[in-house]
Coordinates of C-alpha atoms in Angstrom, one line a residue:
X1365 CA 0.0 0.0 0.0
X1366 CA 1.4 3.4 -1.1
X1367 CA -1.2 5.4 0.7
X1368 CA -2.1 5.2 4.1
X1369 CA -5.1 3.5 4.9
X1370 CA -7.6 3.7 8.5
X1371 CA -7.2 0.2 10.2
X1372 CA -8.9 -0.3 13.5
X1373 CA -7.1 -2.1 16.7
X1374 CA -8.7 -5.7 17.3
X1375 CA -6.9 -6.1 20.3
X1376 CA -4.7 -5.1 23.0
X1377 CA -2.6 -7.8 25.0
X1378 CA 0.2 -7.6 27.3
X1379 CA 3.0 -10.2 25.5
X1380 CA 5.5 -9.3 28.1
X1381 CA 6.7 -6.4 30.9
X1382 CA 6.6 -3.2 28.7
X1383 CA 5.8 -4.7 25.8
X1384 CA 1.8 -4.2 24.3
X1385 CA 0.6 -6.6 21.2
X1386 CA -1.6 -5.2 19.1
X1387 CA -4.2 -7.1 16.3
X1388 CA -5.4 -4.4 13.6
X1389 CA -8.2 -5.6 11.3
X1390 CA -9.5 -3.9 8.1
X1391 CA -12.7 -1.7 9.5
X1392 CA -14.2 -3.3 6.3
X1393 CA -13.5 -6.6 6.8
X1394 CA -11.7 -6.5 3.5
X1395 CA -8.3 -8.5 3.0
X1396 CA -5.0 -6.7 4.3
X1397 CA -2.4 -6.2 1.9
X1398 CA -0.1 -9.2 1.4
X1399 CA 3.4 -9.1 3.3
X1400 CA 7.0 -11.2 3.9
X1401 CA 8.7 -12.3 6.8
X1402 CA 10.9 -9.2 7.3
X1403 CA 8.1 -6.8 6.8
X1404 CA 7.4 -3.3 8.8
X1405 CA 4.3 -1.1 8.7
X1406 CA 4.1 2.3 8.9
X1407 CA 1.8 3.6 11.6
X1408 CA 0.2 6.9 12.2
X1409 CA -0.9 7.2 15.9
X1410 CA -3.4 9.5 17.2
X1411 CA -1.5 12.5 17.8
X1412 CA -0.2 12.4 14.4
X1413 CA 3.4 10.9 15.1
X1414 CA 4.1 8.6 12.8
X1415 CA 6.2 5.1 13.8
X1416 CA 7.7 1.5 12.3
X1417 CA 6.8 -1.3 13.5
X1418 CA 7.4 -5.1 12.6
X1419 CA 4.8 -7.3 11.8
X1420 CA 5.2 -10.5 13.9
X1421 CA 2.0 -12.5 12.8
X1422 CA 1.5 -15.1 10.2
X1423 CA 1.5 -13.9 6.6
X1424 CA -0.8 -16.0 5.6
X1425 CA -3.2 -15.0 7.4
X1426 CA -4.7 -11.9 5.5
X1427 CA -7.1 -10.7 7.8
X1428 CA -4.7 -9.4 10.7
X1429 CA -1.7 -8.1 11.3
X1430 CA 0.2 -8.5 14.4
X1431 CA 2.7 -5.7 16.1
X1432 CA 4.5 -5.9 19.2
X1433 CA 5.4 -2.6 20.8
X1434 CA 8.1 -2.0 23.5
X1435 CA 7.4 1.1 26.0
X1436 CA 10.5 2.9 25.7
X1437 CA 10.0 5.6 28.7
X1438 CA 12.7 7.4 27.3
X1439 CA 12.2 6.9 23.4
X1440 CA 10.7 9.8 21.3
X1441 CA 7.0 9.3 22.5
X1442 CA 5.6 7.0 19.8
X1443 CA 5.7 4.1 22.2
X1444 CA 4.5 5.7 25.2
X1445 CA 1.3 6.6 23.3
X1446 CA 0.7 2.9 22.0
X1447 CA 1.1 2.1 25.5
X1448 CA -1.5 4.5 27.3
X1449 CA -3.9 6.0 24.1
X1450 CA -4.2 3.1 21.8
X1451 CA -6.7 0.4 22.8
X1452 CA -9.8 -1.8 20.7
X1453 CA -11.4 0.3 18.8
X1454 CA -8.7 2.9 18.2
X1455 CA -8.3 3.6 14.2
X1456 CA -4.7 3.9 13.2
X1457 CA -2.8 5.2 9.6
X1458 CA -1.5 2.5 8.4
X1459 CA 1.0 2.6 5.1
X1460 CA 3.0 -0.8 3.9
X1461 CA 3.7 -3.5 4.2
X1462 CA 6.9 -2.7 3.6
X1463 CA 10.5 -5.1 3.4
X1464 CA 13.9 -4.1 3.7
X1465 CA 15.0 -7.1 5.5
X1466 CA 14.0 -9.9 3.3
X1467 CA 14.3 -13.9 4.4
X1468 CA 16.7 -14.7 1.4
X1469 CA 17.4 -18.2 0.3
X1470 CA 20.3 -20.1 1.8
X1471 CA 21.3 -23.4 3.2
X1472 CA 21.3 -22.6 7.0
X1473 CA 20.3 -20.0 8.8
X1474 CA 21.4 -18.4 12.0
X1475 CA 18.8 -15.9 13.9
X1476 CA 20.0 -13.3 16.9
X1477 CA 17.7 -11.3 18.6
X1478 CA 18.0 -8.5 21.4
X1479 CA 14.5 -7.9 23.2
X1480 CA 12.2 -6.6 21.0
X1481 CA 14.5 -7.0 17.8
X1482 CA 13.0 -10.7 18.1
X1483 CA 9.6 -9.5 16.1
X1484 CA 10.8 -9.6 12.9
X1485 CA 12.4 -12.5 13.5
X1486 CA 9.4 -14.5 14.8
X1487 CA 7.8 -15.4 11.2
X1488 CA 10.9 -15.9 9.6
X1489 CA 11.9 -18.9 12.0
X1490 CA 7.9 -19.9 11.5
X1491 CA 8.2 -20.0 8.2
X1492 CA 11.5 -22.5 7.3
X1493 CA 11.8 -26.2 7.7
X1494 CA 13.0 -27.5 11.1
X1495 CA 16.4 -27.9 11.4
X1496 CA 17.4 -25.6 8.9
X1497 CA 18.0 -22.7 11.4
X1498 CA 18.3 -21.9 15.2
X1499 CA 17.6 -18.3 17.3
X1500 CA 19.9 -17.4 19.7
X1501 CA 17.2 -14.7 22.3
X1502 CA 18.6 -12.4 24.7
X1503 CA 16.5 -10.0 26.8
X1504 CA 16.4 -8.7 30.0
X1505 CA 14.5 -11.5 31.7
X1506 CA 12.2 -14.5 30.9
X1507 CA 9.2 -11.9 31.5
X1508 CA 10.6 -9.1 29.7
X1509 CA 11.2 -11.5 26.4
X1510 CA 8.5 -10.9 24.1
X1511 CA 6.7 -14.2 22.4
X1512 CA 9.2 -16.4 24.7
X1513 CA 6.2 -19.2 24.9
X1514 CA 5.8 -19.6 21.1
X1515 CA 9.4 -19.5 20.7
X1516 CA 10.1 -22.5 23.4
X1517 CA 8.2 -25.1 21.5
X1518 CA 10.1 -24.5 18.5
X1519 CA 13.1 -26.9 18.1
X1520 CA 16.4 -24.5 17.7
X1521 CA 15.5 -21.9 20.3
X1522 CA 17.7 -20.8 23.0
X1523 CA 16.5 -18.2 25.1
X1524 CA 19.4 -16.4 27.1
X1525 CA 17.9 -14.0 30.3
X1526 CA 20.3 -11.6 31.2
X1527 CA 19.3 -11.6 34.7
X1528 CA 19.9 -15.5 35.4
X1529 CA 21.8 -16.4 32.3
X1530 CA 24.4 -13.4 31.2
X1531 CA 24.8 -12.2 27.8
X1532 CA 24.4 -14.2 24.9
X1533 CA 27.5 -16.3 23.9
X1534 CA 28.4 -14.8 20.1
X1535 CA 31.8 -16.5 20.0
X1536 CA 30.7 -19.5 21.1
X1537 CA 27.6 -19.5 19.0
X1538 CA 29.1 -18.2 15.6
X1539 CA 32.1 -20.1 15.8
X1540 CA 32.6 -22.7 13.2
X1541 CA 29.8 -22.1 11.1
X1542 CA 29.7 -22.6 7.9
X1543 CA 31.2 -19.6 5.9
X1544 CA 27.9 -19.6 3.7
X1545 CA 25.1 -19.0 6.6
X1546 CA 22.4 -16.6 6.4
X1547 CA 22.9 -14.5 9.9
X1548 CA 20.1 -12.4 10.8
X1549 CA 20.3 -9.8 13.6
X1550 CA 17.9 -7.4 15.5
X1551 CA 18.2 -5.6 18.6
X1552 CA 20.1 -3.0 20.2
X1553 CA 22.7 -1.3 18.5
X1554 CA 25.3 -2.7 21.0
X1555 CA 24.4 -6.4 20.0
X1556 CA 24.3 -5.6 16.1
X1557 CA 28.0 -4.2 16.2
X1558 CA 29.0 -7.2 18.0
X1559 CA 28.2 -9.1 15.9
X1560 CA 29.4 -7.3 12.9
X1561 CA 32.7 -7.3 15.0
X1562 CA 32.5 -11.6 14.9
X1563 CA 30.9 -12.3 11.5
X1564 CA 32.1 -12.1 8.0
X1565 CA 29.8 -14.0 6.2
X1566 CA 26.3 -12.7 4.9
X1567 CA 24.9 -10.9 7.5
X1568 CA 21.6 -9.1 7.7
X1569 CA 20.5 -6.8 10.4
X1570 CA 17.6 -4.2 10.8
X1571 CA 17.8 -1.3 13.3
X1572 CA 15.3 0.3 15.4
X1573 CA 17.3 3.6 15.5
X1574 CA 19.8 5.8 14.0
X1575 CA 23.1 4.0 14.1
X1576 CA 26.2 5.8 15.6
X1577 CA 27.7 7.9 14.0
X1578 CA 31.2 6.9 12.3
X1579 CA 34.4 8.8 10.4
X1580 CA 33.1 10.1 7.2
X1581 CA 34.8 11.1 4.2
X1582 CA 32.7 13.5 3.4
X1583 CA 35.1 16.5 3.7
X1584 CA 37.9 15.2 1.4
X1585 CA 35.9 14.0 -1.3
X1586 CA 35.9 10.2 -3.0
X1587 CA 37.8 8.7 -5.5
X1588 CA 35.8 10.3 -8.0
X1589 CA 37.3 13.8 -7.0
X1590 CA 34.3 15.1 -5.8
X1591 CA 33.8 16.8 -2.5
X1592 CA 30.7 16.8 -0.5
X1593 CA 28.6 20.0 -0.7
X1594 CA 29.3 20.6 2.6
X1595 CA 31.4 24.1 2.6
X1596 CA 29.2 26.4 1.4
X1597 CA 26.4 24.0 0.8
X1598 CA 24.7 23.1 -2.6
X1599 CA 21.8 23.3 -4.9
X1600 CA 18.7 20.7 -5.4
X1601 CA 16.4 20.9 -8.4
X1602 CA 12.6 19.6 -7.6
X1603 CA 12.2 18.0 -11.3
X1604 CA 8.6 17.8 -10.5
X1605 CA 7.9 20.7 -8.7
X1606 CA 9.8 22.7 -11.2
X1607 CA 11.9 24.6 -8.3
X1608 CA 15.5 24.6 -7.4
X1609 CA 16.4 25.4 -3.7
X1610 CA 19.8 25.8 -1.6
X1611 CA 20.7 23.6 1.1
X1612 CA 23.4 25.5 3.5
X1613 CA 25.7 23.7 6.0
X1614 CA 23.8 22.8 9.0
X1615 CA 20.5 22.7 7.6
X1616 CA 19.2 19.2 6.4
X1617 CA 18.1 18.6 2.9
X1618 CA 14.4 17.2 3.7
X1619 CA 14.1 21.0 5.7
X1620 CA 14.6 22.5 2.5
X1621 CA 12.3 20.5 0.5
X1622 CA 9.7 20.6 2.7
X1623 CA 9.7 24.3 2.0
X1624 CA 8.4 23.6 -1.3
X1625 CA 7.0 20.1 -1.4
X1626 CA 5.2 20.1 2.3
X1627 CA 4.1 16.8 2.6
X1628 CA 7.0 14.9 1.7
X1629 CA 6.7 11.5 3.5
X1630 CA 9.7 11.2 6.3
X1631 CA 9.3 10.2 9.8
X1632 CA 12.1 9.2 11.8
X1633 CA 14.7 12.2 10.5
X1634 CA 17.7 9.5 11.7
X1635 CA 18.2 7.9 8.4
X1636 CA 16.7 4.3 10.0
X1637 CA 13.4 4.0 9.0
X1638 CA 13.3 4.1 5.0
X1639 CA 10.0 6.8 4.7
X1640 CA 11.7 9.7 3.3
X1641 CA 13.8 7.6 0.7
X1642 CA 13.5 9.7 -2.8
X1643 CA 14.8 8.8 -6.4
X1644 CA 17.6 10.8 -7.5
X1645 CA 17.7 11.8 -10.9
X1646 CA 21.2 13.5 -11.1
X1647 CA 24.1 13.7 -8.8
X1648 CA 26.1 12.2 -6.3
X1649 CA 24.1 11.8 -3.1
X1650 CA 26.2 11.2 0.2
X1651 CA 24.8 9.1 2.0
X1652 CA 24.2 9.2 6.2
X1653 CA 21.6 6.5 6.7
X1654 CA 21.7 2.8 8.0
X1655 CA 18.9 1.6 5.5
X1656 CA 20.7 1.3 2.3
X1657 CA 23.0 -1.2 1.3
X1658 CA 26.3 -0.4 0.3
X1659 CA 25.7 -1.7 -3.5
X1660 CA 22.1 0.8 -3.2
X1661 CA 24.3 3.4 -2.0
X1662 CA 27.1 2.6 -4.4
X1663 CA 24.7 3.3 -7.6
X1664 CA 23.2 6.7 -6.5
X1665 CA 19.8 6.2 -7.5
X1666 CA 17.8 6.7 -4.2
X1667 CA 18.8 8.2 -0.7
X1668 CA 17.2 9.1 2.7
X1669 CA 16.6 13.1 2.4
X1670 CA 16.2 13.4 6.3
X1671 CA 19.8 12.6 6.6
X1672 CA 21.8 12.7 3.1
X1673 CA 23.4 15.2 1.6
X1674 CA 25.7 16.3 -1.7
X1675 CA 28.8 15.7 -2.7
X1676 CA 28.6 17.8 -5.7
X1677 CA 27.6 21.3 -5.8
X1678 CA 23.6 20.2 -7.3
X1679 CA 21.6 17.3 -7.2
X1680 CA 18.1 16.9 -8.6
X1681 CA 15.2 14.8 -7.4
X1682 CA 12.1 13.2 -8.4
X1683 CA 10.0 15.6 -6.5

């Protein structure tokens, strides 16, 4: 679904400390749009704020979909709002499915999840043969661990509780795998550099925020010769809205578009979620974000406007 669409909350069930499940149906009772393991929605709350979340149900089932939603007291809101103004009955924007962390084809597979990373993971494990993959679960505790009860029964499941049980074992656990395993990896940002520390075979993670920030280039150009736009900023033609604007140092690109095309889709501004993500038409976009791959970012055909910028002195976009 490219629009956003009114769906209305089934359900509201606690699935463990802090974290809220919630069941949204169609209002019509009209099919939801199909999805993949790996999918995310887009969610308009109440107020306006507008969140990703993984679905965690069963794809085939087209009448539902399931979320799980941690409280995060300290977050930016969204979560505190599922948790106290969203219950049966509430009608939410919903845009998506949406999948930029697709269940690709391999031999084995090798699943790691940190507390609520594990709801992305929970219908990819559903959906592959037994045997061909096992999760290694951390959380907090055994009642903080989202879904732990439909996880137990599954054969390849080891649930690790901080509390009684430490930290998940990574060397022990991705030691002598085969080089050609699918790792997949969701949860703090602590756990996925870990394990990008320990692993150099296919590896897939999805963040739930803005990775940390690391030593750019940016300043000294790439091996094209060009520099980023950064000095005394650059220039970014509209295409579609016919209009050209100027981006200066300090001021992000999507706050200059939004000057002219005001309801540009974005929502996170960190360069995590994937709304905000525009064609580009013509020149070299350096990129900030943690959505992209580096073969995506490589080709320069799309970016993340909330946190990508120039490296030439103009770009244009399909906007």
């Amino acid at each position: 679904m490219s629009t956003t669409v009114p769906l209305t909350v089934r359900s509201v069930v606690p699935e463990a400390e802090g974290v809220l499940g919630l069941v949204l149906t169609d209002p019509t009772g009209a099919e939801l749009a199909p999805w993949e393991p790996g999918a995310h929605l887009e969610v308009t709350l109440p107020s306006g704020a507008v969140r990703h979340y993984s679905l965690c149900g069963d794809p085939a089932d087209r009448s539902t979909y399931r979320l799980g939603v941690l409280r995060e007291r300290d977050g930016r809101g969204g979560s505190e709002e599922v948790h106290t103004a969203v219950g049966a009955g509430t009608v939410l924007g919903v845009r998506g499915p949406f999948n930029r962390f697709p269940l690709v084809p391999a031999g084995r597979y090798l699943f790691i999840a940190g507390g609520i990373g594990v709801t992305p993971l929970l219908p990819m494990v559903r959906s592959l043969p037994p045997g061909s993959w096992s999760l290694l679960y951390g959380g907090r505790s055994l009642p903080a661990m989202a879904y732990r009860e439909e996880l137990a029964v599954l054969p390849g499941v080891t649930l690790v509780p901080q509390d009684t049980a430490g930290l998940p074992d990574l060397d022990g656990v991705l030691a002598g795998l085969p080089a050609e395993t699918a790792v997949y990896c969701c949860g703090p940002e602590g756990l996925l550099r870990a394990v990008e520390e320990r692993w150099s075979g296919p590896l897939h993670t999805e963040r739930f925020g803005a990775a940390p920030a690391r030593e750019s280039g940016a300043d000294s150009g790439d091996a094209s010769g060009e520099v980023s736009g950064a000095g005394d900023g650059f220039e970014v033609e509209l295409r579609r809205s016919g209009r050209t604007v100027h981006v200066p140092p300090g001021r992000t690109l999507l706050d200059a578009v939004r000057e002219v095309v005001p309801g540009v889709a974005y929502s996170c501004e960190e360069g995590f979620c994937g709304t905000c993500e525009t064609k580009v038409i013509a020149g070299t976009p350096e990129h900030h974000d943690s959505v992209l791959g580096e073969d995506e970012k490589a080709s320069g055909t799309t970016m993340m406007i909330c946190v990508g910028r120039s490296r030439g002195a103009r770009l244009v976009l399909d906007l």
